[in-house]
Coordinates of C-alpha atoms and ligand atoms in Angstrom, one line a residue:
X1 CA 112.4 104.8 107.3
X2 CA 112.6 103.5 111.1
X3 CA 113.3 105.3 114.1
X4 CA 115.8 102.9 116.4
X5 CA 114.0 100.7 118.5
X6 CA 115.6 97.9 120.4
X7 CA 112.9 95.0 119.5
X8 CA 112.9 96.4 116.2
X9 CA 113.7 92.9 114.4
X10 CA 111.5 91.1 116.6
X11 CA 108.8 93.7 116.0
X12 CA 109.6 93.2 112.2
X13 CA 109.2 89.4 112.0
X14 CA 105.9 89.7 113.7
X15 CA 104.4 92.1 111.3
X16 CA 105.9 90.2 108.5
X17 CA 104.4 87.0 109.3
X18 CA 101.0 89.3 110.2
X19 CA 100.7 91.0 106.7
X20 CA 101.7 87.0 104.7
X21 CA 99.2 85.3 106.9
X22 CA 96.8 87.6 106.5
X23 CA 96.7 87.7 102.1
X24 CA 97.0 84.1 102.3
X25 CA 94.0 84.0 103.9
X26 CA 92.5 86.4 101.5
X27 CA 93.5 84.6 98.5
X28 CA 91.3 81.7 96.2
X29 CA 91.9 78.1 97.9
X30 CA 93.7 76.9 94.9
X31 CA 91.9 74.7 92.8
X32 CA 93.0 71.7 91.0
X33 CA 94.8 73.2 87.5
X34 CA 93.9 71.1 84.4
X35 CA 96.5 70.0 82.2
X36 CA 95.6 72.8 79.1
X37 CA 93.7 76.0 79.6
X38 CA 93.1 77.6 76.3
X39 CA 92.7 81.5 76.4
X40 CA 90.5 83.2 73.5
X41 CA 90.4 86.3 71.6
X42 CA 89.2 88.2 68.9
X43 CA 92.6 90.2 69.0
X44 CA 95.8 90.4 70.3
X45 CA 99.0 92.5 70.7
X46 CA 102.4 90.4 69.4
X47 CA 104.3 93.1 70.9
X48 CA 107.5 91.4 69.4
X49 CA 107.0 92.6 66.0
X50 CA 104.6 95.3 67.6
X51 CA 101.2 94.4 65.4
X52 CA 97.6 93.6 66.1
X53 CA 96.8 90.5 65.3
X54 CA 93.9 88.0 65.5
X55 CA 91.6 86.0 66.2
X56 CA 93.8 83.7 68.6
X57 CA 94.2 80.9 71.1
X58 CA 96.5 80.7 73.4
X59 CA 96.8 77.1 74.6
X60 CA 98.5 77.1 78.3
X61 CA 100.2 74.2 80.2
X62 CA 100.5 74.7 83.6
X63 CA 102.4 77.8 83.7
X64 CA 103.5 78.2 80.4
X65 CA 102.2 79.3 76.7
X66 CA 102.7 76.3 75.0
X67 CA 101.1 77.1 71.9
X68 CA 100.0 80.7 70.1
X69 CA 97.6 79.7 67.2
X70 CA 95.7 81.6 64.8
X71 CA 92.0 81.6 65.8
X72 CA 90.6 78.2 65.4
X73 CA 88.8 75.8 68.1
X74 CA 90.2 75.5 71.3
X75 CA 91.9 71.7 71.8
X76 CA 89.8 68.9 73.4
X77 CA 89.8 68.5 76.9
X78 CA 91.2 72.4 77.3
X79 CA 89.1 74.7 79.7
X80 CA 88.1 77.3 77.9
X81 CA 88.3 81.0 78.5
X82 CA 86.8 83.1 75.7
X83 CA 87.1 86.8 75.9
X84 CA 85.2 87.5 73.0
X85 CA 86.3 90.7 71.2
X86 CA 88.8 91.4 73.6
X87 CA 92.1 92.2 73.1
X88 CA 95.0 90.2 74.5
X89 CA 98.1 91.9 75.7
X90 CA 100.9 90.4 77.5
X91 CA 101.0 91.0 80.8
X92 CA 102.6 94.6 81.2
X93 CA 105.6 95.5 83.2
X94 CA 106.3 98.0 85.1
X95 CA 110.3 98.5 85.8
X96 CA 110.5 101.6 88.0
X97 CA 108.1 100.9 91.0
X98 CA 108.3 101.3 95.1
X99 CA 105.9 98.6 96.6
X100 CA 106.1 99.3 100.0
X101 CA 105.0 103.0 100.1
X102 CA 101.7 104.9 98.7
X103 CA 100.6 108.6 99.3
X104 CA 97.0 106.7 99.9
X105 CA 98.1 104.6 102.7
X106 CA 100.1 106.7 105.2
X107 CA 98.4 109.1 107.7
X108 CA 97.9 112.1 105.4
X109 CA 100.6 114.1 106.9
X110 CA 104.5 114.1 105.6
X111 CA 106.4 114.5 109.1
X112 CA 103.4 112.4 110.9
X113 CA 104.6 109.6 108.4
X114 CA 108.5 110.4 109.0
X115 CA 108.4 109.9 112.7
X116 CA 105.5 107.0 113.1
X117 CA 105.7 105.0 110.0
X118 CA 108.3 102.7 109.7
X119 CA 109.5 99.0 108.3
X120 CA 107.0 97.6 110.2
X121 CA 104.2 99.5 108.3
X122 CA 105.9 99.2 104.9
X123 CA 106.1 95.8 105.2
X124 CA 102.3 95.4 106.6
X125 CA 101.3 97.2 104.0
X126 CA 103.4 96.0 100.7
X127 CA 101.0 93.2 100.0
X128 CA 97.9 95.2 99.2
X129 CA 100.0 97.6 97.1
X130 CA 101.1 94.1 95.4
X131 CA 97.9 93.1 94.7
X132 CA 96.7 96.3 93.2
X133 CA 99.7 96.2 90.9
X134 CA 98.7 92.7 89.7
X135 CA 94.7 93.6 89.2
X136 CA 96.0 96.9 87.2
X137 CA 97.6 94.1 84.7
X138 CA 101.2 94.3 85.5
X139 CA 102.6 91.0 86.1
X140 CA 105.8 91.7 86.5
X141 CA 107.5 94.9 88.5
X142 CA 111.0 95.9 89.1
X143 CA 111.3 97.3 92.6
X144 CA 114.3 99.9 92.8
X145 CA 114.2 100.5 96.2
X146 CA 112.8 99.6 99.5
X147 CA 113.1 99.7 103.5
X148 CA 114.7 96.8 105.4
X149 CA 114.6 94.4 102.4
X150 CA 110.9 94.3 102.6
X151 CA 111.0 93.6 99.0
X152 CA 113.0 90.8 99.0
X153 CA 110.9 89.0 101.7
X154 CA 107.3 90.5 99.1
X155 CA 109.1 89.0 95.8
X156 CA 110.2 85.9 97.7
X157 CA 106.4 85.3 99.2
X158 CA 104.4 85.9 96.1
X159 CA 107.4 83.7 94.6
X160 CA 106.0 80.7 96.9
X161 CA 102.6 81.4 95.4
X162 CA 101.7 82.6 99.6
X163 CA 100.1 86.1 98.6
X164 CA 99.0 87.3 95.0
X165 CA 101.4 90.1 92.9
X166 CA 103.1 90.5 90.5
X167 CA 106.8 89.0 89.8
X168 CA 109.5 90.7 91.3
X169 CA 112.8 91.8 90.5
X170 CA 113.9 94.0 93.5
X171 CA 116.8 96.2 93.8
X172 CA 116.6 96.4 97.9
X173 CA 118.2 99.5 100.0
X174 CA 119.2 102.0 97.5
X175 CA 122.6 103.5 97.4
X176 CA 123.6 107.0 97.7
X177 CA 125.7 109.9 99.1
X178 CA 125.8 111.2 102.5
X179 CA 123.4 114.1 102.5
X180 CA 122.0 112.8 99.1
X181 CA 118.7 111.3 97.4
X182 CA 118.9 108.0 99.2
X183 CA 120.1 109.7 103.2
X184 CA 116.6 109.4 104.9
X185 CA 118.2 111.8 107.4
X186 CA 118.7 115.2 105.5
X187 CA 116.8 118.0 106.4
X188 CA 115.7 116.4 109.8
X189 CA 117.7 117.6 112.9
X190 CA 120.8 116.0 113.9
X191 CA 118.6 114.9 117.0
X192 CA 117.1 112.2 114.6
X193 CA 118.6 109.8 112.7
X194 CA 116.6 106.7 110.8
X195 CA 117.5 103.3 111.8
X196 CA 118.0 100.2 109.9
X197 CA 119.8 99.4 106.9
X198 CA 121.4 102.3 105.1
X199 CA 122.2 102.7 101.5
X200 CA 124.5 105.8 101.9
X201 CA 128.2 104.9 101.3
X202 CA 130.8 107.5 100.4
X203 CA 133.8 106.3 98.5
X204 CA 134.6 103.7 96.3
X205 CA 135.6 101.2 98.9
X206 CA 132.2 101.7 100.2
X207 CA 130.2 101.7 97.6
X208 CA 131.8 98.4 96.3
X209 CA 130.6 97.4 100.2
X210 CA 127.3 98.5 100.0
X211 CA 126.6 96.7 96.8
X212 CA 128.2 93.3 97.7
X213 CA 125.9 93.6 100.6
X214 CA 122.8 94.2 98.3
X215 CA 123.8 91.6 96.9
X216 CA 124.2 89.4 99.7
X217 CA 120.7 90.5 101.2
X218 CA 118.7 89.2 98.1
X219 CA 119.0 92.0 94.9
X220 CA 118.3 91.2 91.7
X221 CA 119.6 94.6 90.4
X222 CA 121.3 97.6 91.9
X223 CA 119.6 100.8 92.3
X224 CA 122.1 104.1 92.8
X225 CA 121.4 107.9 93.3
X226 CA 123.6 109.2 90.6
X227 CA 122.2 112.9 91.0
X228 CA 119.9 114.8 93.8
X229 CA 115.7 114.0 93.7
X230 CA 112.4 115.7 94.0
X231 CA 111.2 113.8 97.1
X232 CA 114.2 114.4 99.0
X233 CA 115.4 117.5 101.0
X234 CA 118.5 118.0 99.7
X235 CA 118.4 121.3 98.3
X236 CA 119.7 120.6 94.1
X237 CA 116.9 118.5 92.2
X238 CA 119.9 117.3 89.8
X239 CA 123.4 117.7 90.4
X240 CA 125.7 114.8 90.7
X241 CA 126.2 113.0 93.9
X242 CA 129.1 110.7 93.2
X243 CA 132.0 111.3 91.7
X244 CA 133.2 109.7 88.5
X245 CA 135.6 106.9 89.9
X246 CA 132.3 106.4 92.9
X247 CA 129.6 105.4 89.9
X248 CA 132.4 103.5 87.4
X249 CA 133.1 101.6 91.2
X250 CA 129.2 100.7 91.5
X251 CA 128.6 99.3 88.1
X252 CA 132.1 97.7 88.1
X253 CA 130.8 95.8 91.2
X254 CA 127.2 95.1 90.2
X255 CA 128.1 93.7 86.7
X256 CA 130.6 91.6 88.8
X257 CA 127.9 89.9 90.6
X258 CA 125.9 89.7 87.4
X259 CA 123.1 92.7 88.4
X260 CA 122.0 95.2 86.4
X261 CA 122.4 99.0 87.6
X262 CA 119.5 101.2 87.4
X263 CA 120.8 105.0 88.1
X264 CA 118.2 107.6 89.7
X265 CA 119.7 110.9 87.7
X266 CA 117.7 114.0 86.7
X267 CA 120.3 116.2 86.1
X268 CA 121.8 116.2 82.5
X269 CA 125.9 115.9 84.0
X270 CA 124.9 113.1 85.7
X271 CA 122.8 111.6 83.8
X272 CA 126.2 111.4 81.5
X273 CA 128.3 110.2 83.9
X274 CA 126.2 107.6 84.9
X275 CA 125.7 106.2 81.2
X276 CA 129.6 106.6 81.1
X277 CA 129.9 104.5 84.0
X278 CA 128.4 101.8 81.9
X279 CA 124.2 101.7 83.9
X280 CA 121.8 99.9 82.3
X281 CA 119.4 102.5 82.7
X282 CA 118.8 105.8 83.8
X283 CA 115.7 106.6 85.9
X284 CA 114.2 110.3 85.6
X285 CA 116.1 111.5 82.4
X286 CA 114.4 114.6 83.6
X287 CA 117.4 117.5 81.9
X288 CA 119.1 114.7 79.8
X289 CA 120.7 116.9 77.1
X290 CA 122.2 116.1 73.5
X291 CA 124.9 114.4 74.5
X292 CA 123.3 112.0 77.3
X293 CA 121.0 111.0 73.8
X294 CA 124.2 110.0 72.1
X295 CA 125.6 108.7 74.7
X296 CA 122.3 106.1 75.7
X297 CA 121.8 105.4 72.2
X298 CA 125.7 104.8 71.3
X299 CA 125.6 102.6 74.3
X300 CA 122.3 100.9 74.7
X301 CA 121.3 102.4 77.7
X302 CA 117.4 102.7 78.5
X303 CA 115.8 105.5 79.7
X304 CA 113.1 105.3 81.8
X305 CA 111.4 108.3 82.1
X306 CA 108.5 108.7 84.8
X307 CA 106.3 111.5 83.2
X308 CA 102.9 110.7 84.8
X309 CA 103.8 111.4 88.4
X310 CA 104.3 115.5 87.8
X311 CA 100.4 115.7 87.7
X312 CA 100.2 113.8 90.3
X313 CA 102.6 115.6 93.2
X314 CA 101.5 119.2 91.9
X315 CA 97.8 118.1 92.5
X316 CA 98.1 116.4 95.7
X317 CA 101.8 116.6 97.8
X318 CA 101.0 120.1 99.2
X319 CA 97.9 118.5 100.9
X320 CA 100.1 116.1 102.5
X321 CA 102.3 118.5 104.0
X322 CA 105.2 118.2 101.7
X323 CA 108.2 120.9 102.4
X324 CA 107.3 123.7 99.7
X325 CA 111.0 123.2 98.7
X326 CA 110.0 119.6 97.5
X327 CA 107.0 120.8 95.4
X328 CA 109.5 123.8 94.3
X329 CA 111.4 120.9 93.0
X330 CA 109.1 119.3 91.2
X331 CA 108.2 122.4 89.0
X332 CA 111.9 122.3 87.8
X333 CA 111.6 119.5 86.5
X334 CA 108.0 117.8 85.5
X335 CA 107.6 120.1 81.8
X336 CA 111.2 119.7 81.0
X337 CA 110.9 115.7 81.3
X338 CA 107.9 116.0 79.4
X339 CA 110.0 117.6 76.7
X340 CA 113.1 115.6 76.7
X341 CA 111.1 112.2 76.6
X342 CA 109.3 113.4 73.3
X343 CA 113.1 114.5 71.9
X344 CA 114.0 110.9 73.6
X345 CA 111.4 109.0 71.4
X346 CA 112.4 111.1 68.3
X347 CA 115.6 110.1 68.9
X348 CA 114.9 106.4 69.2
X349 CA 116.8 105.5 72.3
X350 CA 115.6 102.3 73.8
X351 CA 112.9 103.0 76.9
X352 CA 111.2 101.2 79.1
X353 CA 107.9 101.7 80.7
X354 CA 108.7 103.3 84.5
X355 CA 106.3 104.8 86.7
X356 CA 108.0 105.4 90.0
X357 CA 104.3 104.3 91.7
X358 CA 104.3 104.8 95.3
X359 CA 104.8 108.2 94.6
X360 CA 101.5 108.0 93.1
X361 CA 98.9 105.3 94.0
X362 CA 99.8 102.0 93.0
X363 CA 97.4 100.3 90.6
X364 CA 97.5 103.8 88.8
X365 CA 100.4 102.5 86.8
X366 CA 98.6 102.5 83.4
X367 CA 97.7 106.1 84.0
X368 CA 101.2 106.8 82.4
X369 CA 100.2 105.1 78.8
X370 CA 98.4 107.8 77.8
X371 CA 101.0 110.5 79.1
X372 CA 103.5 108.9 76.7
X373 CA 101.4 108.7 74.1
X374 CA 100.5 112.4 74.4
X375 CA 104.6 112.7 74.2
X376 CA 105.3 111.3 71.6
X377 CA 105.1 107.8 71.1
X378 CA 102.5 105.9 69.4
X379 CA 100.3 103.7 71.2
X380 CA 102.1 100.6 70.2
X381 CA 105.7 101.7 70.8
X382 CA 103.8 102.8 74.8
X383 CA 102.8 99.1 74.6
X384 CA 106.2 97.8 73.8
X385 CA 108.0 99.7 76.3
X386 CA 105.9 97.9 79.0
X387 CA 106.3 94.1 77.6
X388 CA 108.8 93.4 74.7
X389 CA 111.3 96.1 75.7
X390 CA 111.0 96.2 79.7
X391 CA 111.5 92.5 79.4
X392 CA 114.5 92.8 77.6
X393 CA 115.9 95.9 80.1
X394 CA 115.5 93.4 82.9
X395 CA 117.4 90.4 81.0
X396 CA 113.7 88.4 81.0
X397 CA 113.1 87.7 77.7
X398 CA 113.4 84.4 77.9
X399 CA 110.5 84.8 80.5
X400 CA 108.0 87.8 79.8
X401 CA 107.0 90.2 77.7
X402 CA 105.2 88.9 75.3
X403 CA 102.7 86.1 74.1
X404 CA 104.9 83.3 73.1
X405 CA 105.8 79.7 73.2
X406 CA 107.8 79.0 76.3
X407 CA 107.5 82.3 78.4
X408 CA 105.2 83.0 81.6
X409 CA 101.5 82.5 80.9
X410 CA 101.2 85.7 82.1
X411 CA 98.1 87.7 80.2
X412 CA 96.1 90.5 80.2
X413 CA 92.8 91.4 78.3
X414 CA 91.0 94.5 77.8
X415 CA 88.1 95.7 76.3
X416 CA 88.1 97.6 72.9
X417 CA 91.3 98.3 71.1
X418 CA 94.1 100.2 72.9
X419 CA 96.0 101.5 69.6
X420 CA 93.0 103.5 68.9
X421 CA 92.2 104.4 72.7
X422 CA 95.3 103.8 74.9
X423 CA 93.2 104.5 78.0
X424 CA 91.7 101.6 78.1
X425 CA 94.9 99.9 79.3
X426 CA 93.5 101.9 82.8
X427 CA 90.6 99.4 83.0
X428 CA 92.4 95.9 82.4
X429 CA 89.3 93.2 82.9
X430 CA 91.2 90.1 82.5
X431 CA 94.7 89.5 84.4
X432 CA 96.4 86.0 84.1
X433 CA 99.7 85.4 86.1
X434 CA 101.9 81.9 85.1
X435 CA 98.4 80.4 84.3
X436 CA 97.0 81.4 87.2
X437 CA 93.5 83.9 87.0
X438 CA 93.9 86.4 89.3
X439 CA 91.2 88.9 88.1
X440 CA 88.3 87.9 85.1
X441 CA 85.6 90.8 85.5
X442 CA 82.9 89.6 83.0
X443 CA 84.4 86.2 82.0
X444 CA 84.5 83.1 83.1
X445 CA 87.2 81.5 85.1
Ligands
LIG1 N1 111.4 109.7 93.0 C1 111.6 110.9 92.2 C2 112.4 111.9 92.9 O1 112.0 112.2 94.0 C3 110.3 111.4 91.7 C4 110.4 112.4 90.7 C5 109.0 112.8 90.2 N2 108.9 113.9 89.3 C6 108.9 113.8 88.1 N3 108.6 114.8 87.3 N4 109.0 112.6 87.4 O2 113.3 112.5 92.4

């Protein structure tokens, strides 16, 4: 959110080129890659078939897997990282993030954020939030929403290998109704309205609009407000804010350009008219009912559902000064969630790992693991839903998701095993992005 200022872009390139100069400077000079880095283990997660296996190698060229072998010696000539009795994990995927806010890094007060924080912060900011995201083990993110396509200059920047994070598909400004989820303005006065670009579009002339201009502006995926949110000051937590014809006009348009449609929607009507509009996932799920189940599972659609964060606002949001109404909110919906991801898992839908962090700290993301598991789903169906299955939600299997010949040498490592104790996915000590070592606490480089 940005109050209108007349040097507002120039004020924005500045800080831009402030916050990449700045990580650059931060980051490792990059050293000379050999040819073959061979990664060792005494276990490992094929999160394809979804078993533990091991012992293993895993013999990288530049920034590929080239090879995944059984245990054995490392090849001549390889460097050599041993983890011991590790166990290796794909790097893990996070597909419902928001990199360029935190409740951590504002000033500690809601409105004090509202009227003095804006693009110029988010986007000063975003790179540390990257970083943490990267050190927590997730390699790749998908960003469903952001201020003043600050994501798309973050994705396009730790593309270039200028600052550290994770890969990056971003959805840019999200789209919604006037008066709705995505309007910044709602339940300010009419004194105050939020500069830069908007996401609210009413109609379907619009809407197709908005998204061509997504589009054109650098998104890899569309993100919509099919019903009302928490965090937001419309008064409903879940009714529908588009019509029918609005949502079928979105995805219609999206698919179009070749992106994928990611549909904020709580309430269970929307929810269904969402998946009938043909999304390729729904974020929230929070009062999907028997027929959304049918419906996502008749139709492929993945769920995402973000059940760590109720602990999270209940514990901390009145502290910052959130309107009661919000909190009020969030009681409506964080048991029920709970609830209907457990009937969601039972049900087998296809679901993806989905935080929503920003609205709690980022690098927290793995906090959720042991939420899910608590709800439901065995540790290695958590697992999957953060590798194997995000991967193939965002149409990257051919790239991530899991430890195999030709995809991202992108690996993670922690200590113990995770299908007894899925916490310790919260303390990840070894993070490898396309070959690169970003984080080896305890092991060598
Ligand atoms: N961004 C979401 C919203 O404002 C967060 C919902 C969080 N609550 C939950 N129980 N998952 O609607």
């Amino acid at each position: 959110m940005t109050v209108r200022l007349p040097s507002l872009r120039r004020a924005l390139c500045a800080a831009l080129s402030f916050a990449l100069a700045g990580a650059s400077l931060a980051q490792d000079a990059p050293a000379a890659a050999p040819a073959l880095t061979a990664v060792k283990a005494a276990h490992w997660i094929d999160a394809e078939s979804g078993r533990m296996r091991g012992p293993v190698v895993v013999i990288v060229r530049g920034e590929r897997i080239a090879e995944v072998r059984d245990g054995g010696a490392a090849p001549a000539g390889a460097r050599l990282i041993d983890l011991g009795d590790a166990t290796l994990l794909p790097g893990l995927i996070d597909v419902h993030v928001h990199l360029t806010s935190d409740p951590t890094t504002g000033t500690g007060n809601y409105y004090q954020d509202a009227l003095t924080l804006g693009v110029v912060d988010d986007a000063v900011i975003a790179p540390t939030l990257a970083k943490r995201t990267l050190d927590a083990g997730f390699t790749t993110v998908r960003n469903v929403g952001a201020p003043g396509y600050v994501d798309v200059a973050l994705r396009n920047a730790i593309d270039r290998g200028l600052i550290p994070g994770p890969r990056m598909l971003v959805a840019t400004v999200p789209i919604g109704s006037t008066g709705g989820h995505a309007d910044d303005d709602t339940g300010f006065s009419s004194d105050i309205s939020f500069a830069g670009p908007s996401g609210v579009a009413d109609g379907v002339d619009a809407v197709r609009a908005r998204v061509r201009e997504d589009v054109k502006r650098g998104a890899d995926v569309i993100k919509f407000m099919a019903s009302a949110g928490v965090l937001s000051n419309e008064t409903s937590v879940g009714a529908p804010q588009y019509s029918q014809a609005e949502m079928d006009a979105i995805v219609d348009e999206a698919h179009r350009w070749g992106k994928k449609v990611a549909a904020h929607a709580h309430g269970a009507e929307a929810i269904n008219m969402a998946i009938r509009a043909g999304v390729d996932s729904v974020e929230h799920c929070s009062f999907i009912d028997a027929e959304g189940l049918k419906l996502a599972k008749a139709r492929g659609t993945y769920l995402d559902f973000d059940v760590y964060n109720d602990d999270y606002i209940l514990a901390e949001y009145a502290k910052l000064g959130t309107p009661p109404a919000q909190i009020a909110k969030e009681k409506l919906v964080g048991r029920t969630q709970r609830e209907n991801f457990r009937k969601a898992v039972q049900a087998g839908e296809k679901m993806a790992f989905a935080t929503d962090a920003g609205v709690y700290p980022h690098g927290w993301n793995a906090r959720q693991f042991a939420k899910m598991v608590e709800w439901g789903m065995t540790p290695m169906q958590a697992i999957q839903s953060a590798t194997w299955n995000a991967a193939d939600l965002l149409g990257w299997r051919d790239r991530v998701g899991a430890i195999k010949p030709g995809l991202y040498a992108d690996l993670v490592a922690v200590k113990g095993d995770p299908l007894k104790d899925i916490r310790t996915l919260e303390h990840v000590d070894f993070v490898m992005k396309g070959g690169h070592v970003d984080k080896a606490d305890g092991v060598a480089r």
